């Protein structure tokens, strides 16, 4: 298995599996700018047929605030979402999370059933270039419309 994302050295050294938790902490000043707020995460190595379980690989992605309170928690399941082992988890909004935790699914009755995955990257709420261009054009139009015209002498 080639390294294709971030994981924990344990079962498979480039994946999150068993009862491992990968926690990513962000610098406090990073989220001062709303353009840096998290909007999603790219996951890899999620496959419908897991190593040991029939239900497909699965896990949780949990966002926390600075006090350790859960902001939002997402359950990802390869059976429902994934093509070719890659999945983009769209958070459905932008979050200024202090840290984010990734855990693999462990069946409460059977224990570890082969769920494992890697974290390939994060997305933030940086505006699209087209949105910025449209906003700039609108500001120019407002500026031209408010321009003072010279007074007429009768």
CSV table of C-alpha atoms in Angstrom, one decimal:
chain,number,residue,atom,x,y,z
A,1,UNK,CA,0.0,0.0,0.0
A,2,UNK,CA,1.5,3.4,-1.0
A,3,UNK,CA,1.2,6.4,1.2
A,4,UNK,CA,-1.6,8.5,-0.2
A,5,UNK,CA,-2.8,10.4,2.9
A,6,UNK,CA,-2.2,11.0,6.6
A,7,UNK,CA,-2.7,8.3,9.1
A,8,UNK,CA,-1.1,6.8,12.2
A,9,UNK,CA,1.7,4.3,12.5
A,10,UNK,CA,-0.1,1.3,13.9
A,11,UNK,CA,-2.0,-1.3,11.9
A,12,UNK,CA,-1.4,0.1,8.5
A,13,UNK,CA,1.1,2.9,8.9
A,14,UNK,CA,-0.6,5.4,6.5
A,15,UNK,CA,-4.1,4.9,7.7
A,16,UNK,CA,-6.4,5.5,10.6
A,17,UNK,CA,-7.6,2.1,11.8
A,18,UNK,CA,-8.5,0.0,14.9
A,19,UNK,CA,-9.1,2.3,17.9
A,20,UNK,CA,-6.7,5.0,16.6
A,21,UNK,CA,-7.6,8.7,16.6
A,22,UNK,CA,-5.8,11.2,14.4
A,23,UNK,CA,-6.3,14.7,15.8
A,24,UNK,CA,-5.2,17.8,13.8
A,25,UNK,CA,-4.8,21.0,15.8
A,26,UNK,CA,-5.0,24.4,14.1
A,27,UNK,CA,-3.1,27.5,15.0
A,28,UNK,CA,-5.4,29.9,16.9
A,29,UNK,CA,-4.8,32.8,14.5
A,30,UNK,CA,-5.5,30.6,11.4
A,31,UNK,CA,-9.3,31.1,11.7
A,32,UNK,CA,-9.3,34.8,12.4
A,33,UNK,CA,-9.8,35.1,8.7
A,34,UNK,CA,-13.2,33.6,7.6
A,35,UNK,CA,-11.6,32.6,4.3
A,36,UNK,CA,-9.7,30.0,6.2
A,37,UNK,CA,-12.7,28.3,7.8
A,38,UNK,CA,-13.0,24.6,7.1
A,39,UNK,CA,-15.6,23.6,4.5
A,40,UNK,CA,-14.6,19.9,3.9
A,41,UNK,CA,-12.0,17.2,3.9
A,42,UNK,CA,-10.7,14.8,1.3
A,43,UNK,CA,-10.5,11.2,2.5
A,44,UNK,CA,-8.8,8.2,0.8
A,45,UNK,CA,-8.6,4.4,1.2
A,46,UNK,CA,-12.4,4.1,1.9
A,47,UNK,CA,-13.6,1.0,0.1
A,48,UNK,CA,-17.0,-0.7,0.0
A,49,UNK,CA,-15.5,-4.1,0.8
A,50,UNK,CA,-13.4,-3.7,3.9
A,51,UNK,CA,-10.6,-6.0,5.0
A,52,UNK,CA,-12.8,-7.8,7.5
A,53,UNK,CA,-16.3,-6.5,7.5
A,54,UNK,CA,-19.2,-6.8,5.0
A,55,UNK,CA,-20.5,-3.2,5.4
A,56,UNK,CA,-17.6,-1.3,3.9
A,57,UNK,CA,-15.1,0.9,5.6
A,58,UNK,CA,-16.4,3.7,7.8
A,59,UNK,CA,-15.4,6.3,10.4
A,60,UNK,CA,-16.1,9.6,12.1
A,61,UNK,CA,-14.9,13.1,11.4
A,62,UNK,CA,-15.5,15.4,14.4
A,63,UNK,CA,-15.0,19.1,14.6
A,64,UNK,CA,-14.2,20.7,18.0
A,65,UNK,CA,-14.1,24.3,19.4
A,66,UNK,CA,-11.3,25.6,21.6
A,67,UNK,CA,-13.0,24.3,24.7
A,68,UNK,CA,-13.2,20.8,23.4
A,69,UNK,CA,-16.9,20.9,22.6
A,70,UNK,CA,-18.2,19.1,19.6
A,71,UNK,CA,-19.2,21.6,16.9
A,72,UNK,CA,-20.2,18.9,14.3
A,73,UNK,CA,-19.7,15.2,13.8
A,74,UNK,CA,-20.0,13.4,10.5
A,75,UNK,CA,-20.1,9.6,9.9
A,76,UNK,CA,-18.7,8.5,6.6
A,77,UNK,CA,-19.5,5.1,5.1
A,78,UNK,CA,-17.8,3.8,1.9
A,79,UNK,CA,-20.9,1.8,1.0
A,80,UNK,CA,-23.0,5.0,0.6
A,81,UNK,CA,-20.5,7.5,-0.7
A,82,UNK,CA,-17.2,6.4,-2.2
A,83,UNK,CA,-15.9,5.8,-5.7
A,84,UNK,CA,-12.4,4.4,-6.1
A,85,UNK,CA,-11.6,4.8,-2.4
A,86,UNK,CA,-11.7,8.6,-2.4
A,87,UNK,CA,-14.4,10.7,-0.8
A,88,UNK,CA,-14.8,14.5,-0.4
A,89,UNK,CA,-16.8,15.2,2.8
A,90,UNK,CA,-18.5,18.5,2.3
A,91,UNK,CA,-19.3,19.9,5.8
A,92,UNK,CA,-22.3,21.9,4.4
A,93,UNK,CA,-21.0,25.1,5.9
A,94,UNK,CA,-17.8,26.8,7.0
A,95,UNK,CA,-16.4,26.0,10.5
A,96,UNK,CA,-13.7,27.8,12.6
A,97,UNK,CA,-12.7,24.6,14.3
A,98,UNK,CA,-9.9,24.5,16.9
A,99,UNK,CA,-9.1,20.9,16.1
A,100,UNK,CA,-10.6,18.0,14.1
A,101,UNK,CA,-10.5,14.3,15.0
A,102,UNK,CA,-10.6,11.3,12.7
A,103,UNK,CA,-11.5,7.8,14.0
A,104,UNK,CA,-12.2,4.5,12.2
A,105,UNK,CA,-15.4,2.5,12.8
A,106,UNK,CA,-15.1,-0.2,15.4
A,107,UNK,CA,-18.1,-2.5,15.7
A,108,UNK,CA,-19.4,-2.5,19.3
A,109,UNK,CA,-20.1,-6.3,19.2
A,110,UNK,CA,-17.3,-7.6,17.0
A,111,UNK,CA,-14.5,-5.0,17.6
A,112,UNK,CA,-12.2,-4.1,14.7
A,113,UNK,CA,-13.7,-5.2,11.4
A,114,UNK,CA,-11.3,-3.7,8.9
A,115,UNK,CA,-12.4,-0.1,8.7
A,116,UNK,CA,-9.5,2.2,7.8
A,117,UNK,CA,-8.9,5.4,5.9
A,118,UNK,CA,-6.5,8.2,5.3
A,119,UNK,CA,-6.8,12.0,5.4
A,120,UNK,CA,-5.6,13.5,2.1
A,121,UNK,CA,-6.4,17.2,2.6
A,122,UNK,CA,-8.7,20.0,3.8
A,123,UNK,CA,-10.7,22.7,2.0
A,124,UNK,CA,-11.4,26.2,3.2
A,125,UNK,CA,-14.0,28.9,2.4
A,126,UNK,CA,-11.8,30.9,0.0
A,127,UNK,CA,-14.1,32.7,-2.5
A,128,UNK,CA,-14.1,31.5,-6.1
A,129,UNK,CA,-12.2,33.9,-8.5
A,130,UNK,CA,-15.4,34.5,-10.4
A,131,UNK,CA,-17.1,35.6,-7.2
A,132,UNK,CA,-14.3,38.1,-6.5
A,133,UNK,CA,-14.5,39.4,-10.1
A,134,UNK,CA,-18.2,39.9,-9.9
A,135,UNK,CA,-17.9,41.7,-6.6
A,136,UNK,CA,-15.1,44.0,-8.0
A,137,UNK,CA,-17.2,44.8,-11.0
A,138,UNK,CA,-20.2,45.7,-8.8
A,139,UNK,CA,-18.0,48.0,-6.7
A,140,UNK,CA,-16.7,49.8,-9.8
A,141,UNK,CA,-20.3,50.3,-11.1
A,142,UNK,CA,-21.3,51.8,-7.7
A,143,UNK,CA,-18.3,54.1,-7.8
A,144,UNK,CA,-19.0,55.3,-11.3
A,145,UNK,CA,-22.7,55.9,-10.5
A,146,UNK,CA,-21.9,58.0,-7.5
A,147,UNK,CA,-19.3,60.1,-9.3
A,148,UNK,CA,-19.9,63.8,-9.1
A,149,UNK,CA,-20.8,65.6,-12.2
A,150,UNK,CA,-19.7,69.2,-12.9
A,151,UNK,CA,-22.2,71.9,-12.1
A,152,UNK,CA,-23.9,73.5,-15.1
A,153,UNK,CA,-23.9,77.3,-15.5
A,154,UNK,CA,-27.1,78.7,-17.0
